[in-house]
């Protein structure tokens, strides 16, 4: 039995500086709500009760005892076409527009989408830049009356969702011929309709409760994206939202895949959406001391793993996948883009914002995701990292990755956030699309602003220039406030 001693510093809400000891030893600030595990896991991969973690009663400082894993047979991937989950469509709204090819080409070019905020007067804010979406159009997807009422969070969701359905050849005429009770929607958000909520509170304070719009509550609550998309398309399968901060979209992928594997749905429209670049959102993260303050050089602000990083950059948008059973996709002759092999979610159970110093939450999440996928660590050669450009989080994630992948010589690891900022609840959706595009194109996008790399980061971060790389298996990491950890696993589809 191995004993791992985990120190538990109180920390500040979000540290702007990290001691040299923490730089060497801290292992992630990450995140995770626990959904039921899929039931169809080969018996050779299941863990016995002796593998569960026990902890001392201290709420802050605890000693973790974990049994070493017993030897298991080589992992086996799912073979049942009813339980294999494939990707048949993708849709997004991003700082680079709403076209998938344009989005990924901009990433490959190493172009930054970060700029000064002009959606509101940010001149008095200590942070005045972000990955703000401009020139967004919902024409053809949302009627004019509803478009004027909706919070941007839901506008992005509906457009990305419908574009994903179109990409999967599931336009409204096709959907009307199908059993819609077998098609679900699961699009989560970390913040919800933040503009709608802030406007409602402002009306209450300035004019009284009678002046609050009747849309205040419906357009604020986090489940409304999934609901509105279902109402528009008539999809009657599983429908709800998940909100686990910046891990949201990956949690949704994991849950949606399990709906398919359990036979509860044939198709799921799934991802994340967020629109928090507004006064309350920006001001709130400034108060957390989480954001970069590089106002003079905003395009240089998001710099994961660089010694000169000083916080993350806010982004926004929506990323949605069509996840479908192989059986369903084959029957309707769908084009299969890639395969979802598996995923996992765990919780640090440590602190609202600080990472565990021992990294157990993240490393165990990666390991569990590979077990669920039927993949050995040696098969993985690409990581789309969470990598937010924070002092503690970037190195913590790398340390956790090194725990799982003993030989990283063939591993490519990049940070999409270096160009589009941190999309919060939408981040995992946009990064899943980037991961899948890496698989289908054979090119991995660069991590920009890599000028002074941390010496402990010995994995290839694809610095500043794209690289040709045939992805065998890729993972996408997302972690969020509350200690929520999530990892999803994608690979090229092979019949």
Coordinates of C-alpha atoms in Angstrom, one line a residue:
X1 CA 0.0 0.0 0.0
X2 CA 1.4 3.4 -0.9
X3 CA 0.8 6.5 1.2
X4 CA 0.7 9.9 -0.4
X5 CA 1.0 12.8 1.9
X6 CA -0.9 15.8 0.6
X7 CA -0.2 19.2 2.1
X8 CA -3.2 21.6 2.2
X9 CA -2.2 25.3 2.3
X10 CA -5.1 27.7 2.8
X11 CA -4.0 29.8 -0.1
X12 CA -5.7 32.8 -1.5
X13 CA -8.7 32.6 -3.8
X14 CA -6.5 32.6 -6.8
X15 CA -2.7 33.1 -6.4
X16 CA -0.9 35.6 -8.4
X17 CA 2.4 34.3 -7.2
X18 CA 3.7 30.8 -6.4
X19 CA 6.6 29.9 -4.2
X20 CA 9.5 28.1 -5.7
X21 CA 8.4 25.0 -3.7
X22 CA 5.0 25.2 -5.2
X23 CA 6.5 25.6 -8.7
X24 CA 8.3 22.4 -8.2
X25 CA 5.7 20.4 -6.3
X26 CA 2.2 21.7 -6.9
X27 CA 0.0 19.5 -9.0
X28 CA -3.1 21.1 -10.4
X29 CA -6.1 23.1 -9.5
X30 CA -8.8 21.1 -11.1
X31 CA -12.4 20.1 -11.0
X32 CA -15.3 17.6 -11.2
X33 CA -18.9 16.5 -10.4
X34 CA -19.3 12.7 -10.4
X35 CA -21.7 11.2 -13.0
X36 CA -22.5 7.4 -13.0
X37 CA -19.8 5.4 -14.6
X38 CA -20.7 3.5 -17.8
X39 CA -21.8 0.0 -17.0
X40 CA -20.2 -1.8 -19.9
X41 CA -16.6 -1.8 -18.8
X42 CA -14.6 -5.0 -19.4
X43 CA -14.2 -6.9 -16.1
X44 CA -10.5 -6.8 -16.4
X45 CA -10.6 -3.0 -16.1
X46 CA -12.9 -2.6 -13.1
X47 CA -11.4 -1.6 -9.8
X48 CA -12.1 -3.4 -6.6
X49 CA -13.2 -1.6 -3.4
X50 CA -9.6 -1.8 -2.1
X51 CA -8.7 0.9 -4.7
X52 CA -11.0 3.5 -3.3
X53 CA -9.3 6.4 -1.5
X54 CA -9.6 6.9 2.2
X55 CA -8.8 10.1 4.0
X56 CA -8.3 11.4 7.5
X57 CA -11.1 13.4 9.1
X58 CA -9.2 16.7 8.8
X59 CA -11.0 18.9 6.2
X60 CA -7.9 20.8 5.2
X61 CA -4.9 18.6 5.5
X62 CA -5.2 14.9 4.8
X63 CA -3.1 11.8 4.1
X64 CA -4.3 9.8 1.1
X65 CA -3.9 6.1 1.2
X66 CA -4.2 4.3 -2.2
X67 CA -3.7 0.7 -3.1
X68 CA -1.4 0.0 -6.0
X69 CA -3.3 -1.2 -9.0
X70 CA -3.3 -4.9 -9.6
X71 CA -2.0 -6.1 -13.0
X72 CA -4.7 -6.2 -15.6
X73 CA -5.0 -7.5 -19.1
X74 CA -4.3 -5.3 -22.1
X75 CA -7.1 -2.8 -22.5
X76 CA -9.9 -3.6 -24.9
X77 CA -11.9 -1.1 -26.8
X78 CA -15.7 -1.3 -27.2
X79 CA -16.8 -3.5 -30.1
X80 CA -20.6 -3.3 -29.8
X81 CA -21.9 -0.9 -32.5
X82 CA -24.7 0.1 -30.1
X83 CA -22.2 1.2 -27.6
X84 CA -19.5 2.7 -29.7
X85 CA -19.9 6.4 -29.8
X86 CA -18.9 8.4 -32.9
X87 CA -18.8 12.0 -33.9
X88 CA -20.9 12.8 -36.9
X89 CA -21.2 16.6 -36.7
X90 CA -19.6 19.7 -35.2
X91 CA -20.7 23.3 -34.8
X92 CA -19.3 26.3 -33.0
X93 CA -19.4 30.0 -32.4
X94 CA -16.0 31.5 -31.7
X95 CA -13.9 34.6 -31.7
X96 CA -12.8 33.4 -35.2
X97 CA -16.4 33.1 -36.4
X98 CA -18.8 30.2 -36.8
X99 CA -17.1 28.2 -39.6
X100 CA -15.2 25.1 -38.4
X101 CA -12.5 25.3 -41.2
X102 CA -11.9 29.0 -40.6
X103 CA -11.6 28.4 -36.8
X104 CA -9.0 25.7 -37.2
X105 CA -7.1 27.4 -39.9
X106 CA -6.8 30.5 -37.7
X107 CA -5.5 28.2 -34.9
X108 CA -3.0 26.6 -37.2
X109 CA -1.7 30.0 -38.3
X110 CA -1.1 30.9 -34.7
X111 CA -3.4 33.9 -34.8
X112 CA -4.6 35.5 -31.6
X113 CA -8.2 36.4 -31.2
X114 CA -7.7 38.5 -28.1
X115 CA -8.4 42.3 -28.3
X116 CA -9.5 45.2 -26.3
X117 CA -13.1 45.0 -25.1
X118 CA -15.6 47.4 -26.7
X119 CA -18.9 45.7 -25.9
X120 CA -19.1 47.9 -22.8
X121 CA -17.0 50.7 -21.4
X122 CA -14.1 48.9 -19.7
X123 CA -11.9 52.0 -19.3
X124 CA -12.2 51.9 -15.5
X125 CA -11.5 48.2 -15.2
X126 CA -8.0 46.9 -14.4
X127 CA -8.5 44.3 -17.2
X128 CA -9.7 45.7 -20.5
X129 CA -9.3 42.9 -23.0
X130 CA -10.6 39.4 -23.8
X131 CA -11.6 37.0 -26.6
X132 CA -14.7 39.0 -27.4
X133 CA -16.8 37.8 -30.3
X134 CA -17.7 40.4 -32.9
X135 CA -20.0 40.5 -35.9
X136 CA -21.9 37.5 -34.7
X137 CA -25.0 36.7 -36.8
X138 CA -27.8 34.3 -36.0
X139 CA -29.6 34.8 -39.3
X140 CA -31.2 31.6 -40.5
X141 CA -31.0 30.0 -37.0
X142 CA -33.0 32.3 -34.7
X143 CA -36.0 34.4 -35.6
X144 CA -35.6 38.2 -35.2
X145 CA -38.0 38.6 -32.2
X146 CA -36.4 35.9 -30.1
X147 CA -32.9 37.0 -31.2
X148 CA -33.4 40.4 -29.7
X149 CA -34.6 38.9 -26.4
X150 CA -32.1 36.2 -25.9
X151 CA -28.9 36.3 -23.8
X152 CA -25.8 35.8 -26.0
X153 CA -25.2 32.6 -24.1
X154 CA -28.3 31.0 -25.6
X155 CA -27.8 32.6 -29.0
X156 CA -24.4 31.0 -29.3
X157 CA -25.8 27.7 -28.1
X158 CA -28.6 27.6 -30.6
X159 CA -26.4 28.6 -33.6
X160 CA -23.6 26.2 -32.7
X161 CA -26.1 23.4 -32.0
X162 CA -28.0 23.9 -35.3
X163 CA -24.8 24.1 -37.3
X164 CA -23.6 20.8 -35.7
X165 CA -26.9 19.2 -36.7
X166 CA -26.6 20.5 -40.3
X167 CA -23.0 19.2 -40.3
X168 CA -24.3 15.8 -39.4
X169 CA -26.9 15.9 -42.1
X170 CA -29.6 16.2 -39.5
X171 CA -31.4 19.3 -40.7
X172 CA -35.0 19.8 -39.8
X173 CA -36.5 17.9 -42.7
X174 CA -34.4 14.9 -41.8
X175 CA -35.2 15.2 -38.1
X176 CA -38.9 15.3 -38.9
X177 CA -38.6 11.7 -40.3
X178 CA -36.8 10.3 -37.3
X179 CA -37.8 9.2 -33.8
X180 CA -37.1 12.4 -31.9
X181 CA -37.5 10.7 -28.5
X182 CA -34.2 9.0 -29.3
X183 CA -32.3 12.2 -29.8
X184 CA -31.3 14.3 -26.8
X185 CA -29.7 17.6 -26.0
X186 CA -27.1 18.3 -23.3
X187 CA -25.4 21.7 -23.6
X188 CA -24.0 23.0 -20.3
X189 CA -22.8 26.4 -19.2
X190 CA -20.7 27.6 -16.3
X191 CA -22.3 31.0 -15.8
X192 CA -25.7 30.8 -17.6
X193 CA -27.5 33.9 -18.9
X194 CA -25.3 36.4 -17.1
X195 CA -26.4 39.5 -19.0
X196 CA -30.0 38.6 -18.5
X197 CA -29.4 38.1 -14.8
X198 CA -27.5 41.3 -14.4
X199 CA -30.1 43.3 -16.3
X200 CA -32.8 41.9 -14.1
X201 CA -31.0 42.8 -10.9
X202 CA -30.3 46.3 -12.3
X203 CA -34.1 46.8 -13.0
X204 CA -34.9 45.6 -9.5
X205 CA -32.6 48.1 -7.9
X206 CA -33.2 51.1 -10.1
X207 CA -37.0 50.7 -10.9
X208 CA -38.4 48.1 -8.6
X209 CA -39.6 44.6 -9.0
X210 CA -42.6 45.5 -11.2
X211 CA -40.1 46.5 -14.0
X212 CA -38.4 43.1 -14.1
X213 CA -38.9 41.4 -17.4
X214 CA -40.8 38.1 -17.4
X215 CA -37.8 36.7 -19.3
X216 CA -35.5 37.4 -16.4
X217 CA -35.6 34.0 -14.8
X218 CA -36.0 31.8 -17.9
X219 CA -33.1 33.5 -19.7
X220 CA -30.8 33.3 -16.7
X221 CA -31.1 29.7 -15.6
X222 CA -28.4 27.4 -16.9
X223 CA -30.6 24.7 -18.4
X224 CA -32.2 27.0 -20.9
X225 CA -29.7 26.4 -23.7
X226 CA -30.6 22.7 -24.0
X227 CA -34.3 23.5 -23.5
X228 CA -34.4 26.2 -26.3
X229 CA -32.5 24.0 -28.7
X230 CA -34.9 21.2 -28.1
X231 CA -37.9 23.4 -28.4
X232 CA -36.6 24.7 -31.8
X233 CA -35.9 21.3 -33.2
X234 CA -38.5 19.1 -31.4
X235 CA -35.8 16.8 -29.9
X236 CA -37.5 14.9 -27.0
X237 CA -34.7 12.6 -25.7
X238 CA -32.6 13.3 -22.6
X239 CA -32.4 17.0 -22.0
X240 CA -30.7 18.9 -19.2
X241 CA -27.6 20.9 -18.5
X242 CA -24.5 20.4 -16.4
X243 CA -22.6 23.3 -14.7
X244 CA -19.2 22.4 -13.4
X245 CA -17.4 25.7 -14.1
X246 CA -14.7 25.3 -16.8
X247 CA -15.0 21.5 -16.9
X248 CA -18.7 21.8 -18.0
X249 CA -18.5 20.7 -21.7
X250 CA -16.4 17.6 -21.0
X251 CA -18.8 16.6 -18.3
X252 CA -21.6 16.9 -20.9
X253 CA -19.6 14.7 -23.4
X254 CA -19.1 12.1 -20.7
X255 CA -22.7 12.0 -19.6
X256 CA -24.1 12.1 -23.2
X257 CA -21.9 9.2 -24.2
X258 CA -23.2 7.2 -21.3
X259 CA -26.8 7.9 -22.3
X260 CA -26.0 6.3 -25.7
X261 CA -24.1 3.4 -24.2
X262 CA -27.0 2.6 -21.8
X263 CA -29.4 2.6 -24.8
X264 CA -31.3 5.7 -23.6
X265 CA -30.5 7.7 -26.8
X266 CA -29.2 7.1 -30.3
X267 CA -28.0 10.7 -30.9
X268 CA -27.0 13.5 -28.5
X269 CA -26.4 17.1 -29.3
X270 CA -23.8 18.0 -26.7
X271 CA -21.3 20.7 -25.7
X272 CA -20.9 23.9 -23.8
X273 CA -21.8 27.6 -24.2
X274 CA -20.7 30.8 -22.5
X275 CA -21.0 34.6 -22.8
X276 CA -19.5 36.2 -19.8
X277 CA -17.5 39.1 -21.4
X278 CA -19.7 41.7 -19.8
X279 CA -19.2 43.9 -16.7
X280 CA -20.3 41.4 -14.1
X281 CA -18.3 38.6 -15.6
X282 CA -15.1 40.5 -16.1
X283 CA -15.4 42.3 -12.8
X284 CA -16.0 39.1 -10.9
X285 CA -12.9 37.4 -12.3
X286 CA -10.8 40.5 -11.6
X287 CA -12.0 40.3 -8.0
X288 CA -10.7 36.7 -8.0
X289 CA -7.4 38.0 -9.1
X290 CA -7.5 35.4 -11.9
X291 CA -7.0 37.4 -15.0
X292 CA -3.9 38.6 -16.8
X293 CA -3.5 42.4 -16.7
X294 CA -1.4 42.8 -19.8
X295 CA -3.5 45.6 -21.1
X296 CA -0.8 47.1 -23.3
X297 CA -0.2 43.8 -25.2
X298 CA -3.5 41.8 -25.1
X299 CA -2.5 39.4 -27.8
X300 CA 0.6 38.4 -25.8
X301 CA -1.4 38.0 -22.5
X302 CA -2.4 34.3 -22.8
X303 CA 0.9 32.4 -22.6
X304 CA 0.5 29.0 -21.0
X305 CA 3.7 27.5 -19.6
X306 CA 5.6 30.7 -20.2
X307 CA 7.6 32.0 -17.2
X308 CA 6.0 35.5 -17.8
X309 CA 2.4 34.4 -17.6
X310 CA 0.2 36.3 -15.1
X311 CA -3.3 34.9 -15.4
X312 CA -5.9 33.7 -17.9
X313 CA -7.7 35.7 -20.5
X314 CA -11.5 35.6 -20.7
X315 CA -13.1 34.1 -23.8
X316 CA -16.6 33.1 -24.9
X317 CA -18.5 31.1 -27.5
X318 CA -20.0 27.7 -27.9
X319 CA -18.7 24.3 -29.1
X320 CA -21.2 21.4 -29.9
X321 CA -20.7 17.9 -31.1
X322 CA -23.2 15.4 -32.5
X323 CA -22.4 12.2 -30.6
X324 CA -24.1 9.1 -32.1
X325 CA -24.0 5.3 -31.7
X326 CA -22.1 3.6 -34.5
X327 CA -25.2 1.6 -35.2
X328 CA -27.4 4.7 -35.7
X329 CA -24.7 6.4 -37.8
X330 CA -24.3 3.4 -40.0
X331 CA -28.0 2.9 -40.6
X332 CA -28.5 6.4 -41.8
X333 CA -25.3 6.6 -43.8
X334 CA -23.7 9.4 -41.8
X335 CA -20.2 10.6 -42.4
X336 CA -18.2 9.7 -39.3
X337 CA -15.6 12.3 -38.4
X338 CA -13.9 10.6 -35.4
X339 CA -14.7 8.3 -32.5
X340 CA -15.2 9.1 -28.8
X341 CA -13.5 6.3 -26.9
X342 CA -14.2 7.3 -23.4
X343 CA -13.9 9.7 -20.6
X344 CA -13.8 10.3 -16.8
X345 CA -14.6 12.8 -14.2
X346 CA -13.2 13.2 -10.7
X347 CA -13.1 15.7 -7.8
X348 CA -10.1 17.1 -6.0
X349 CA -12.2 17.4 -2.8
X350 CA -9.7 19.9 -1.6
X351 CA -10.4 23.6 -2.2
X352 CA -12.6 25.9 -4.2
X353 CA -9.8 27.2 -6.4
X354 CA -6.4 25.8 -5.3
X355 CA -5.1 22.5 -6.8
X356 CA -4.2 19.5 -4.8
X357 CA -0.5 19.5 -4.2
X358 CA -0.3 15.8 -4.9
X359 CA -2.1 16.0 -8.2
X360 CA -4.2 12.9 -7.4
X361 CA -7.4 14.3 -8.8
X362 CA -6.1 15.0 -12.2
X363 CA -3.8 12.1 -12.7
X364 CA -6.5 9.7 -11.6
X365 CA -8.9 11.3 -14.0
X366 CA -6.6 10.8 -16.9
X367 CA -6.0 7.2 -15.9
X368 CA -9.7 6.5 -15.5
X369 CA -10.5 8.1 -18.9
X370 CA -8.0 5.7 -20.6
X371 CA -9.5 2.7 -18.7
X372 CA -13.0 3.7 -19.9
X373 CA -11.7 4.1 -23.4
X374 CA -9.8 0.8 -23.5
X375 CA -6.6 2.6 -24.2
X376 CA -3.1 2.2 -22.8
X377 CA -1.0 5.3 -22.0
X378 CA 1.5 4.4 -24.7
X379 CA -1.2 4.8 -27.4
X380 CA -1.8 8.5 -26.5
X381 CA 0.3 10.9 -28.5
X382 CA -1.6 14.2 -28.2
X383 CA -3.0 16.2 -25.3
X384 CA -5.1 19.3 -25.8
X385 CA -4.3 20.7 -22.4
X386 CA -6.5 22.8 -20.1
X387 CA -3.5 25.2 -19.8
X388 CA -5.2 28.5 -18.8
X389 CA -2.0 30.5 -18.4
X390 CA -2.1 30.6 -14.6
X391 CA 1.0 30.3 -12.4
X392 CA 0.0 27.2 -10.4
X393 CA -2.4 25.5 -12.7
X394 CA -0.2 25.2 -15.8
X395 CA 2.6 23.4 -14.0
X396 CA 0.2 21.3 -11.9
X397 CA -1.4 19.9 -15.1
X398 CA 2.0 19.1 -16.6
X399 CA 3.1 17.3 -13.4
X400 CA -0.1 15.2 -13.5
X401 CA 0.4 14.3 -17.2
X402 CA 3.9 13.2 -16.4
X403 CA 2.6 10.9 -13.7
X404 CA 0.5 9.0 -16.2
X405 CA 2.6 9.2 -19.3
X406 CA 6.1 7.9 -18.4
X407 CA 7.6 8.4 -21.8
X408 CA 6.5 11.8 -23.3
X409 CA 9.1 11.8 -26.1
X410 CA 6.4 11.3 -28.8
X411 CA 3.7 13.4 -27.1
X412 CA 2.5 16.7 -28.4
X413 CA 0.7 19.0 -26.0
X414 CA -0.8 22.3 -26.9
X415 CA -3.0 25.1 -25.5
X416 CA -5.9 26.4 -27.6
X417 CA -6.5 29.0 -24.9
X418 CA -3.3 30.8 -26.0
X419 CA -5.2 32.1 -29.0
X420 CA -8.9 32.2 -28.1
X421 CA -8.7 32.8 -24.3
X422 CA -10.6 30.8 -21.7
X423 CA -14.2 30.0 -22.8
X424 CA -15.2 28.9 -19.3
X425 CA -18.1 26.5 -19.7
X426 CA -17.6 26.5 -23.5
X427 CA -13.9 25.8 -23.4
X428 CA -14.1 22.0 -23.5
X429 CA -16.5 22.2 -26.5
X430 CA -14.2 24.4 -28.5
X431 CA -11.2 22.4 -27.5
X432 CA -12.9 19.1 -28.4
X433 CA -13.4 20.4 -31.9
X434 CA -9.7 21.5 -32.0
X435 CA -8.7 18.0 -30.9
X436 CA -10.9 16.3 -33.5
X437 CA -9.5 18.6 -36.2
X438 CA -6.0 17.7 -35.2
X439 CA -7.0 14.0 -35.7
X440 CA -8.6 14.6 -39.1
X441 CA -6.0 17.0 -40.6
X442 CA -2.8 15.6 -39.2
X443 CA -1.7 19.0 -38.0
X444 CA -1.6 20.2 -34.4
X445 CA -1.9 24.0 -33.8
X446 CA 0.8 25.9 -31.9
X447 CA 0.8 27.2 -28.4
X448 CA 1.6 30.9 -29.1
X449 CA 3.5 33.3 -26.9
X450 CA 6.0 30.6 -25.9
X451 CA 9.0 32.9 -25.4
X452 CA 10.4 31.8 -22.1
X453 CA 9.2 28.2 -21.4
X454 CA 9.3 26.9 -17.8
X455 CA 12.2 24.5 -17.6
X456 CA 10.1 21.8 -15.9
X457 CA 7.9 21.6 -19.0
X458 CA 9.8 19.0 -21.0
X459 CA 6.8 17.9 -23.2
X460 CA 6.6 19.4 -26.7
X461 CA 4.2 22.3 -26.4
X462 CA 4.2 22.9 -30.2
X463 CA 5.7 26.4 -29.5
X464 CA 4.6 29.2 -31.8
X465 CA 4.5 27.2 -35.1
X466 CA 2.1 24.3 -36.1
X467 CA 3.5 20.8 -36.5
X468 CA 2.5 17.9 -38.6
X469 CA 1.5 15.0 -36.4
X470 CA -0.5 11.9 -37.0
X471 CA -2.7 11.6 -33.9
X472 CA -3.2 8.0 -32.7
X473 CA -5.2 8.8 -29.6
X474 CA -5.9 12.3 -28.3
X475 CA -7.2 13.5 -24.9
X476 CA -8.7 16.8 -24.0
X477 CA -8.5 18.0 -20.4
X478 CA -10.8 20.5 -18.7
X479 CA -10.8 21.5 -15.0
X480 CA -12.9 23.9 -13.1
X481 CA -13.4 25.8 -9.9
X482 CA -14.6 23.4 -7.1
X483 CA -12.0 20.8 -8.0
X484 CA -13.9 19.4 -11.0
X485 CA -11.7 17.3 -13.3
X486 CA -12.7 15.9 -16.7
X487 CA -10.9 14.2 -19.5
X488 CA -12.3 12.9 -22.8
X489 CA -10.6 10.6 -25.3
X490 CA -10.9 10.8 -29.1
X491 CA -9.3 8.8 -31.9
X492 CA -9.6 8.4 -35.7
X493 CA -12.6 6.2 -36.5
X494 CA -11.6 2.7 -37.6
X495 CA -14.5 0.3 -38.5

